[in-house]
XYZ file of N, CA and C in Angstrom:
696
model
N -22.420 44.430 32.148
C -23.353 43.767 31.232
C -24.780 44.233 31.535
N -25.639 44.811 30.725
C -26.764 45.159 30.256
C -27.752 44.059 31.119
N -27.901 44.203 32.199
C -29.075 43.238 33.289
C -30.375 42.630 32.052
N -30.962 43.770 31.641
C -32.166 43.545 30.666
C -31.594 42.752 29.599
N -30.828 42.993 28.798
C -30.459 42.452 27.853
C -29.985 40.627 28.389
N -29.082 40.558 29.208
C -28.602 39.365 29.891
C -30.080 38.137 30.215
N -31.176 39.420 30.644
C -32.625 38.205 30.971
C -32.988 37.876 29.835
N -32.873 38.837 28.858
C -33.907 38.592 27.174
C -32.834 37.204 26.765
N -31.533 37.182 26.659
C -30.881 36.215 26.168
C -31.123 34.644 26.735
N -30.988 34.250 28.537
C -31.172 33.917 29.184
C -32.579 33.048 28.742
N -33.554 34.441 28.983
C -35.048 33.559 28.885
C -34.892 32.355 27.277
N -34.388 33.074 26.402
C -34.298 32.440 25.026
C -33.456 31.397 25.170
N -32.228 31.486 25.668
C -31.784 30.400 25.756
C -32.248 29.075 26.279
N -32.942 29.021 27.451
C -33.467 27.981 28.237
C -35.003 27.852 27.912
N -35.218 28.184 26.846
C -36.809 27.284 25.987
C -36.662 25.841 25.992
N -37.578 25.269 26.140
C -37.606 23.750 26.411
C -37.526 23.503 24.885
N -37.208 24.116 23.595
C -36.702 23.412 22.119
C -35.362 23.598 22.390
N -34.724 24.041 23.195
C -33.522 23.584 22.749
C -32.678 23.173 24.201
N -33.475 22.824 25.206
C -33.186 21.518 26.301
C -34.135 20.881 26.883
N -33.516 19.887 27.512
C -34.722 18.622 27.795
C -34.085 18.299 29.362
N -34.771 17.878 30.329
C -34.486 17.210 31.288
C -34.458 15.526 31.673
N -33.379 15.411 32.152
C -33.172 14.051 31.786
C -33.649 12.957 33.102
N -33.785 11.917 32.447
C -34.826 10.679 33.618
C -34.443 10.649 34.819
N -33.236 10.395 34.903
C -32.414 10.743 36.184
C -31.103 11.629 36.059
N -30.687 11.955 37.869
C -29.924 12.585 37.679
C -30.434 14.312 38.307
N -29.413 14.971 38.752
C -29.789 16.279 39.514
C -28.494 17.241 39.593
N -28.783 18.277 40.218
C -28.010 18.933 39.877
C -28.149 20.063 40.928
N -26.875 20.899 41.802
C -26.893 21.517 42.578
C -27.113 23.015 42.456
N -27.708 24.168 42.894
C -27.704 25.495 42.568
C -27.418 25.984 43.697
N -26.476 26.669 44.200
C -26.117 27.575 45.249
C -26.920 29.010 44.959
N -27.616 28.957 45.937
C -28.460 30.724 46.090
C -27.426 31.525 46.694
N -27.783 32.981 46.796
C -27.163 34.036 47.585
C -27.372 33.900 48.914
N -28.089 33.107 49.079
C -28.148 33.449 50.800
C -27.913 32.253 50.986
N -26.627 31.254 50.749
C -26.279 30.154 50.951
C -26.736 29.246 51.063
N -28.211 28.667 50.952
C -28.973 27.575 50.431
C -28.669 26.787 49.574
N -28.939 25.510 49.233
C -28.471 24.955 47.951
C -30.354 24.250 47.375
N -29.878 24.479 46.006
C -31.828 23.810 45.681
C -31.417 22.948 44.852
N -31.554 21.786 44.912
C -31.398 20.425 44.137
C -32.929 20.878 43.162
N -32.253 20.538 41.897
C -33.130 20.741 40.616
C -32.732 19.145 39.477
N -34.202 19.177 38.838
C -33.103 18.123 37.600
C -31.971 18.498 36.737
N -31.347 17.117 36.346
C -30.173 17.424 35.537
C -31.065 17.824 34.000
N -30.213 18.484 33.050
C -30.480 19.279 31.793
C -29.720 18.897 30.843
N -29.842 18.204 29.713
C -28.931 18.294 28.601
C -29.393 19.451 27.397
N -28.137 19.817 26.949
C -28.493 20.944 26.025
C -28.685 19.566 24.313
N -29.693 20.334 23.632
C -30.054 19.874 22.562
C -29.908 20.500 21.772
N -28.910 21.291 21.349
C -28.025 22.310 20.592
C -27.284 22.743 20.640
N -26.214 22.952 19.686
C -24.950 23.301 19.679
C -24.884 25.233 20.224
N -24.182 25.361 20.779
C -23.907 26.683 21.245
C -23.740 27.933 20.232
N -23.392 27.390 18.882
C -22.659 28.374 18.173
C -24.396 28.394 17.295
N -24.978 27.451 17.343
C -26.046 27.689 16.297
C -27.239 28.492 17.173
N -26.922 28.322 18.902
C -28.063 29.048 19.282
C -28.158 30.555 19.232
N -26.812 30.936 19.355
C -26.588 32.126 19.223
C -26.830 32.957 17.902
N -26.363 31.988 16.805
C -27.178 32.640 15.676
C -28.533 32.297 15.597
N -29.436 31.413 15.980
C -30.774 31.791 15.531
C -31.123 33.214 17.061
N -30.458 33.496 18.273
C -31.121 34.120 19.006
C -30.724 35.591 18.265
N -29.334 35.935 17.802
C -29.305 37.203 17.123
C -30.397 37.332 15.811
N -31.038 36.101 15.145
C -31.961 36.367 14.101
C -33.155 36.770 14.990
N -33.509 36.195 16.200
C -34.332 36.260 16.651
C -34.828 38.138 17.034
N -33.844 38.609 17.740
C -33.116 40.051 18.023
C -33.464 40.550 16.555
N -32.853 40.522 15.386
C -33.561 41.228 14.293
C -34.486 40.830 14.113
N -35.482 39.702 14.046
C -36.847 40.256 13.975
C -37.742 41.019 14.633
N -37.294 40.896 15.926
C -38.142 41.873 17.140
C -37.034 43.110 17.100
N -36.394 43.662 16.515
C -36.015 45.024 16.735
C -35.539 44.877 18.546
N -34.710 44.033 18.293
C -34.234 43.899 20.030
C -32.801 44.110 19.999
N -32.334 44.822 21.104
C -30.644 45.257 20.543
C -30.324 43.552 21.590
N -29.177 42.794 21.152
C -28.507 41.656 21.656
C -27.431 42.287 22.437
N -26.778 41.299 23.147
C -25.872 41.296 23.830
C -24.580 40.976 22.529
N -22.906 41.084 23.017
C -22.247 40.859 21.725
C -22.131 39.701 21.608
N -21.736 39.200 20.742
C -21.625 37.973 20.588
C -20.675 36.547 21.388
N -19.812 37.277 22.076
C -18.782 37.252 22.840
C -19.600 37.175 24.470
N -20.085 38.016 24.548
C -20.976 37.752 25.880
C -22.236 36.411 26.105
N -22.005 36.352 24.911
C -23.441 35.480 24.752
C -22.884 34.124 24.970
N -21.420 33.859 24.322
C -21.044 32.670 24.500
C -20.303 32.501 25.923
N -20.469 33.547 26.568
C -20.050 33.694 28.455
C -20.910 33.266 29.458
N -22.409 33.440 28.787
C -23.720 33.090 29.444
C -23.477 31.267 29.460
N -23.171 30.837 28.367
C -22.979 29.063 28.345
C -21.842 28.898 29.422
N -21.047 29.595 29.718
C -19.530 29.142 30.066
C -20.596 29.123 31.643
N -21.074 29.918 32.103
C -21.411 30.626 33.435
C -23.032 29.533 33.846
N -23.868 29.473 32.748
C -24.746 28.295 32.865
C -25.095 27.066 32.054
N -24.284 26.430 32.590
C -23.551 25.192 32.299
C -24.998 23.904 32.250
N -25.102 23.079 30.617
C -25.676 22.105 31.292
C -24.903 20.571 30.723
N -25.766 19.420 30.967
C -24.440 18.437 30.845
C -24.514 18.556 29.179
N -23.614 17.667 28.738
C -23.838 17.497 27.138
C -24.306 15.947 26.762
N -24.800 16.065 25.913
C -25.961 14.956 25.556
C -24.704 13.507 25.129
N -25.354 12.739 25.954
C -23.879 11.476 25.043
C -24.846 10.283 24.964
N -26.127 10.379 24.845
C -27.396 8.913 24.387
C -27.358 8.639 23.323
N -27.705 7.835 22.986
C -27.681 7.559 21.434
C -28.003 8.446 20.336
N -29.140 8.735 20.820
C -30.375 9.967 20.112
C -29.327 11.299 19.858
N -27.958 11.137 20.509
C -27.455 12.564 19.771
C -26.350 12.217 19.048
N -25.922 10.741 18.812
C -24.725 10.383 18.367
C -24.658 10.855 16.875
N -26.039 11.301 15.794
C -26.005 11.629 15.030
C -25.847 12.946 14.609
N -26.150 13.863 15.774
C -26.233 15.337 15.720
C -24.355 15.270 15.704
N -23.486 14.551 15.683
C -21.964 14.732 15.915
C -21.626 14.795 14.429
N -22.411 14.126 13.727
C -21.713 14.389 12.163
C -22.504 15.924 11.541
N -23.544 15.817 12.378
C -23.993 17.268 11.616
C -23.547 18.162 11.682
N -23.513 18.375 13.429
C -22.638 19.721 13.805
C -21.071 19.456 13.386
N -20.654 18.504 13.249
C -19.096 18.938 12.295
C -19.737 19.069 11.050
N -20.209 18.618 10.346
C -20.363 19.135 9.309
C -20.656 20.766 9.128
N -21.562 21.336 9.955
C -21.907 22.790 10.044
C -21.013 23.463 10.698
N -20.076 22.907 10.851
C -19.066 23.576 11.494
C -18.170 23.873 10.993
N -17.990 23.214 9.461
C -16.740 23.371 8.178
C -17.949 24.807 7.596
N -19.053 24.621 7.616
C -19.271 25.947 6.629
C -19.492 26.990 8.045
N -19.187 27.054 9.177
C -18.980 27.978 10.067
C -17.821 28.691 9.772
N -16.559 27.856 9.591
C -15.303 28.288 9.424
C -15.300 28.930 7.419
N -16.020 28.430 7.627
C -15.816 29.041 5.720
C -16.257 30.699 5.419
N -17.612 30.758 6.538
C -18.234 32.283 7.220
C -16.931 33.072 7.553
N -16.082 32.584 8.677
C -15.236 33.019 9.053
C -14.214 33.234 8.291
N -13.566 32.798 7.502
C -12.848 33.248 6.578
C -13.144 33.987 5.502
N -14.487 34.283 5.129
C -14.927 35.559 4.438
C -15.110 36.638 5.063
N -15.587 36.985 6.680
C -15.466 37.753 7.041
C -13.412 37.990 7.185
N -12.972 37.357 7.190
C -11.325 37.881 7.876
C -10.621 38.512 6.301
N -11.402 37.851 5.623
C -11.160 38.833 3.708
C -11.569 40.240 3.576
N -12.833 40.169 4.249
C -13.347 41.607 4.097
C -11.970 42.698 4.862
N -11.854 41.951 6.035
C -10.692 42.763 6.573
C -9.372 43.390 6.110
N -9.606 42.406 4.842
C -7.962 42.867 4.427
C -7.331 42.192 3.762
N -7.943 40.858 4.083
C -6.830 39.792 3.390
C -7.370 39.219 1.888
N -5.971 39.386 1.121
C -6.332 38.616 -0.282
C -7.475 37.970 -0.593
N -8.289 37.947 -1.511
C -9.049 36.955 -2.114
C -8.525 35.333 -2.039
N -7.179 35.594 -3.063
C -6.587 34.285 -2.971
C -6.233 33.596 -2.010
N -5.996 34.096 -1.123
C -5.817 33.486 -0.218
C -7.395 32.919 0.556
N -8.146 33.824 0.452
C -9.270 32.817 1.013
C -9.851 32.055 -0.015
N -9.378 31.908 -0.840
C -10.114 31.228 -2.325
C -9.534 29.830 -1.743
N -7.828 29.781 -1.805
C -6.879 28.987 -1.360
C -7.422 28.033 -0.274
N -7.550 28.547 0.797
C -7.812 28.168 2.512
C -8.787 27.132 2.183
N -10.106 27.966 1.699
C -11.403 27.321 1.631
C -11.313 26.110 0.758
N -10.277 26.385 -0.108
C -10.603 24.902 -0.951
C -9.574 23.714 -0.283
N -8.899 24.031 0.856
C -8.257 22.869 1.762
C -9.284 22.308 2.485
N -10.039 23.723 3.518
C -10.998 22.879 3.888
C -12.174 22.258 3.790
N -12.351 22.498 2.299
C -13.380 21.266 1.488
C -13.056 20.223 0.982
N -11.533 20.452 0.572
C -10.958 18.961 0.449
C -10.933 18.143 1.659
N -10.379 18.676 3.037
C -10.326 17.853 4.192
C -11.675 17.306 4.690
N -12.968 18.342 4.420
C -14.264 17.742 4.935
C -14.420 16.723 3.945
N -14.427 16.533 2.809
C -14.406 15.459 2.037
C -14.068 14.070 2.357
N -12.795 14.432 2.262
C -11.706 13.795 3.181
C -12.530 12.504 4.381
N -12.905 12.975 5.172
C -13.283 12.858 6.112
C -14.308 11.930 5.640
N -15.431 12.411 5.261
C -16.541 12.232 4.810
C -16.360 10.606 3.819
N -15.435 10.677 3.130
C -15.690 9.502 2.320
C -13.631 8.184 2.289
N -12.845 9.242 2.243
C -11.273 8.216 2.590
C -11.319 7.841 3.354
N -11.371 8.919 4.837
C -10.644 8.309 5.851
C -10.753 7.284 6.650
N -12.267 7.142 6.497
C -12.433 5.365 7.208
C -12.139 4.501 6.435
N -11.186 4.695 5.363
C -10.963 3.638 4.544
C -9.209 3.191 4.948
N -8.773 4.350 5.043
C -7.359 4.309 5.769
C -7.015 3.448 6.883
N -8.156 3.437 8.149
C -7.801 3.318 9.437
C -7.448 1.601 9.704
N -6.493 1.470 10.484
C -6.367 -0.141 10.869
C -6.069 -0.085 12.234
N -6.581 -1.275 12.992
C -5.824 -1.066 14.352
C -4.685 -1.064 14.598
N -3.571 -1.181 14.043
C -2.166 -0.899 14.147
C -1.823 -0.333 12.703
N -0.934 1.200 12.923
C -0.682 2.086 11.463
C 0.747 2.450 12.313
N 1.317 2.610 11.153
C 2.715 3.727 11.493
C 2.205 5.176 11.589
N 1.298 5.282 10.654
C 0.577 6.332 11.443
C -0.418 7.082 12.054
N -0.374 7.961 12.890
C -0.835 8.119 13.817
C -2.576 8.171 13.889
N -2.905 8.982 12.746
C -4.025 9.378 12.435
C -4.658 8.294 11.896
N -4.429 6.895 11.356
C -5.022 6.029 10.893
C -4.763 5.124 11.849
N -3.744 4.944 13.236
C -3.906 3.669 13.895
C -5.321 3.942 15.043
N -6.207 3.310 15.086
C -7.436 3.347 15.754
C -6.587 3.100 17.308
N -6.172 1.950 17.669
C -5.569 1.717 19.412
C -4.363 2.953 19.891
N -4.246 3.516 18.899
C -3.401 5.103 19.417
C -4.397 6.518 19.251
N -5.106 6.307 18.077
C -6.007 7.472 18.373
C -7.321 7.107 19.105
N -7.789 6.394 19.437
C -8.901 6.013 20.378
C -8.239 5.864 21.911
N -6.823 5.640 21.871
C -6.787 5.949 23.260
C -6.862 7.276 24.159
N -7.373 7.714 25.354
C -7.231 8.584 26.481
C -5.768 8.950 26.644
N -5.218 10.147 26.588
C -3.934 9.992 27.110
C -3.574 10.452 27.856
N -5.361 11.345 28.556
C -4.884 11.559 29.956
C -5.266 10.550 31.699
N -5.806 9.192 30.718
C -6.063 8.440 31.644
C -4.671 7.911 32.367
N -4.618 8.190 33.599
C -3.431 7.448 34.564
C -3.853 6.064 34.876
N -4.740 5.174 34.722
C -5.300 4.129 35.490
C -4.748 3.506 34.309
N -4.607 3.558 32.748
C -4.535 2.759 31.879
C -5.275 1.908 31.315
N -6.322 2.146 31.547
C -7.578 1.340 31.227
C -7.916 1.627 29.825
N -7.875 2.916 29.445
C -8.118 3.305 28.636
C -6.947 4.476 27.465
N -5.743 3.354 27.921
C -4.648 4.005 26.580
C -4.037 2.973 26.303
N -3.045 2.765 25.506
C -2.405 1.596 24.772
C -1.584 2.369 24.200
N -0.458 1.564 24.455
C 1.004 2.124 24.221
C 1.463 1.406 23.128
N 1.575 1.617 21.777
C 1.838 1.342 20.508
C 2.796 0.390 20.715
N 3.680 -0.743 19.726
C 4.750 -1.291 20.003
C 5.539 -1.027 18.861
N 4.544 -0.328 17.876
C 5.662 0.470 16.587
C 5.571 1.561 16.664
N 6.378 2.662 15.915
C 6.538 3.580 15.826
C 5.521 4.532 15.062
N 5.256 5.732 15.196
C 4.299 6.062 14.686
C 5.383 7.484 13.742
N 5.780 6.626 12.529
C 6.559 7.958 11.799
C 6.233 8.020 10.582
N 5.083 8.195 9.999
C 4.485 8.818 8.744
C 3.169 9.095 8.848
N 3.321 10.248 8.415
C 2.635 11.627 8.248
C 1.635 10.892 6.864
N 0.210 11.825 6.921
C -0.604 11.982 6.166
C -1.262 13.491 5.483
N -0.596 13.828 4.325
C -0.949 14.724 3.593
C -2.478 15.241 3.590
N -3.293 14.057 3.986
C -4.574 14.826 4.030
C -5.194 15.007 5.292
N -4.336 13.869 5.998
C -5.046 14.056 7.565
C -3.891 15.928 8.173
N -3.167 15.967 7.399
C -2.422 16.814 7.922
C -3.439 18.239 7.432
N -4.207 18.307 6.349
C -4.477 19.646 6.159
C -5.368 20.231 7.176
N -6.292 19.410 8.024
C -6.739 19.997 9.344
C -5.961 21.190 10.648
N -4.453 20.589 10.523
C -3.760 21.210 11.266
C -3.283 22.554 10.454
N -2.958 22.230 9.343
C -2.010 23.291 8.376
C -3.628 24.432 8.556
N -4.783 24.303 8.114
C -5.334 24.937 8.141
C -5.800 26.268 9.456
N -5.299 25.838 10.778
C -5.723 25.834 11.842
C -3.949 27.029 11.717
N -3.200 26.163 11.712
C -1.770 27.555 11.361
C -2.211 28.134 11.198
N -2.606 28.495 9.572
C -3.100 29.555 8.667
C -3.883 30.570 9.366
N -4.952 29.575 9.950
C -6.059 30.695 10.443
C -5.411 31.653 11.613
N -4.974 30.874 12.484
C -4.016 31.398 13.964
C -3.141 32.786 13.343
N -2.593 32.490 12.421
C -1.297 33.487 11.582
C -2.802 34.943 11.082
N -3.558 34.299 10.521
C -4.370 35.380 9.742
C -5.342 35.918 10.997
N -5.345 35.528 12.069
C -6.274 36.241 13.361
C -4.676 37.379 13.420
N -3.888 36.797 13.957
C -2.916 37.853 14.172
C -2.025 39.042 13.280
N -2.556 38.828 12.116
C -2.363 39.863 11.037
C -3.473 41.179 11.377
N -4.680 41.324 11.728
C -5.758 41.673 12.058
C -5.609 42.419 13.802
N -6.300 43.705 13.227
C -5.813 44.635 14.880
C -6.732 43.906 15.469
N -7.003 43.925 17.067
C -7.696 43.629 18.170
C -8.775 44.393 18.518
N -9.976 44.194 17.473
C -11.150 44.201 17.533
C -12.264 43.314 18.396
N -13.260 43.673 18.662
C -14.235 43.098 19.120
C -15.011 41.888 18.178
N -15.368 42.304 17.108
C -15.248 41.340 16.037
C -14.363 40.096 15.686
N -13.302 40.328 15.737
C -12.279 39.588 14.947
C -12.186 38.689 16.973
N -12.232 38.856 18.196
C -12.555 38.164 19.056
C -14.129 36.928 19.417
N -14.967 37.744 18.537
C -16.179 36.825 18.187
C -15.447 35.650 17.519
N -14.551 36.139 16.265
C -14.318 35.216 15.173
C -13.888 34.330 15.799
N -12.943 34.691 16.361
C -11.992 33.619 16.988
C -12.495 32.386 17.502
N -13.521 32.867 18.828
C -14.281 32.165 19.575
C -15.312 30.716 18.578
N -15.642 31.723 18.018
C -16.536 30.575 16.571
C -15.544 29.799 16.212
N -14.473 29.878 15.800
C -13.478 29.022 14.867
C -12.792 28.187 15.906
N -12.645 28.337 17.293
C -12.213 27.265 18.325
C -13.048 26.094 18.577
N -14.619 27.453 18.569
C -16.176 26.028 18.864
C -15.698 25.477 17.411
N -15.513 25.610 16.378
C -15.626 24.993 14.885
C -14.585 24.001 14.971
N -13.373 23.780 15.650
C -12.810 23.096 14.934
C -12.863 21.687 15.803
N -13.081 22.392 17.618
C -13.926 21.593 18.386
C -14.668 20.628 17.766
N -15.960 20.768 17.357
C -16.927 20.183 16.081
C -16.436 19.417 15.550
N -15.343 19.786 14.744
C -14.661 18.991 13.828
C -13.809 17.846 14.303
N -13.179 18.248 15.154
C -12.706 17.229 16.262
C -13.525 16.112 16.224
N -14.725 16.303 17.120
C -15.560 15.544 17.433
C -16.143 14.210 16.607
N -16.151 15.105 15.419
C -16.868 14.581 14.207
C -15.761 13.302 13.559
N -14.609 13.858 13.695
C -13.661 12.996 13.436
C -13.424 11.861 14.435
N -13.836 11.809 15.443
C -13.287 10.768 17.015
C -14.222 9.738 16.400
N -15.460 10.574 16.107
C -17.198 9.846 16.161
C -16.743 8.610 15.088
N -15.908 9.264 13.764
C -16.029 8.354 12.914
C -15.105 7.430 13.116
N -13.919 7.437 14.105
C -12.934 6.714 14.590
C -13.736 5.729 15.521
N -14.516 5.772 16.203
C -14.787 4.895 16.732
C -16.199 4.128 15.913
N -16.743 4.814 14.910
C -18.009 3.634 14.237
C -16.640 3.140 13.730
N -15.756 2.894 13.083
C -14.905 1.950 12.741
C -15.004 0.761 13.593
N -13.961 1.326 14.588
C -13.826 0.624 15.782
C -14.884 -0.476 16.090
């Protein structure tokens, strides 16, 4: 990796607009010569996938060659800060899912250019505008604390299920056996895409894509828990 290039990204990344240091709280740094330097703790105040596109806009305006896109999202993996869970960001959860359905919509026009049918991305895209919809205005209308199914019972999908202490799961006392046609197109869509990455040779590109459409559906995830629990 390109040392120069790695600092230009680096310096951009860690501008105080897009993190803040928090009231309390710290955080350990191991040096090379085995020291440790206690620093404050950091929450990031932006989503990963959007910093990277304003820093590659940034790169075309200054005539600056970037790192790939793929590397860039290695720099987050490698400098890590916490993620924001205060109030003040509980709203940035519907945005970034929201920007995260027209992330994946990017992505499926680029995977057309590659090769694949029109119709078929004509197809895709209009599932996942029905499902953001979806989302956006049914599905809190569905939810009860006890459902047969899964996606609408709040005490089965709000539970942890990797908590061992039990504090935080609840073990249904009905069965959870009907399916939802619209909560289902999230998954069907996520097939599709998985099937149409692997139609596609093993490019450097089509590995960016990927990476975006995991952070995207991540997002979407999120966005969906968020609205499971304002129910709640």
């Amino acid at each position: 990796m390109d040392k120069s290039k790695l600092a230009h990204a680096v310096i951009f990344f860690t501008d105080p607009s897009f993190i803040q240091l928090v009231a309390c709280g710290t955080r350990e740094l191991n040096l090379d010569n085995g020291e440790k330097l206690v620093i404050p703790d950091i929450v990031k105040t932006t989503m990963h996938s959007t910093l990277v596109e304003l820093y590659l806009s940034h790169c075309d305006e200054t005539d600056s060659q970037p790192l790939s896109r793929s590397s860039l999202f290695r720099i987050f993996n490698a400098c890590s800060a916490s993620k924001r869970s205060c109030l003040k960001g509980l709203d940035n959860i519907s945005a970034e899912g929201s920007a995260a359905f027209d992330t994946c919509i990017y992505i499926i026009s680029e995977i057309e250019k590659m090769g694949l049918l029109s119709a078929w991305s004509k197809a895709i895209s209009s599932k996942l505008k029905s499902y953001k919809m979806y989302l956006k205005t049914d599905f809190k209308l569905h939810l009860e604390i006890e459902s047969r199914c899964a996606d609408h019972c709040l005490q089965w999908a709000l539970s942890d299920t990797t908590d061992k202490s039990g504090n935080f799961k609840v073990h249904c006392l009905h069965k959870h056996d009907i399916s939802c046609d619209r909560c289902s197109l999230l998954e069907n869509f996520k097939l599709e895409m998985q099937n149409a990455f692997r139609q596609q040779p093993p490019i450097e590109q089509l590995k960016d894509l990927q990476y975006d459409f995991e952070t995207a559906i991540e997002k979407i995830d999120e966005w969906k828990k968020h609205i499971l629990r304002t129910v709640n």
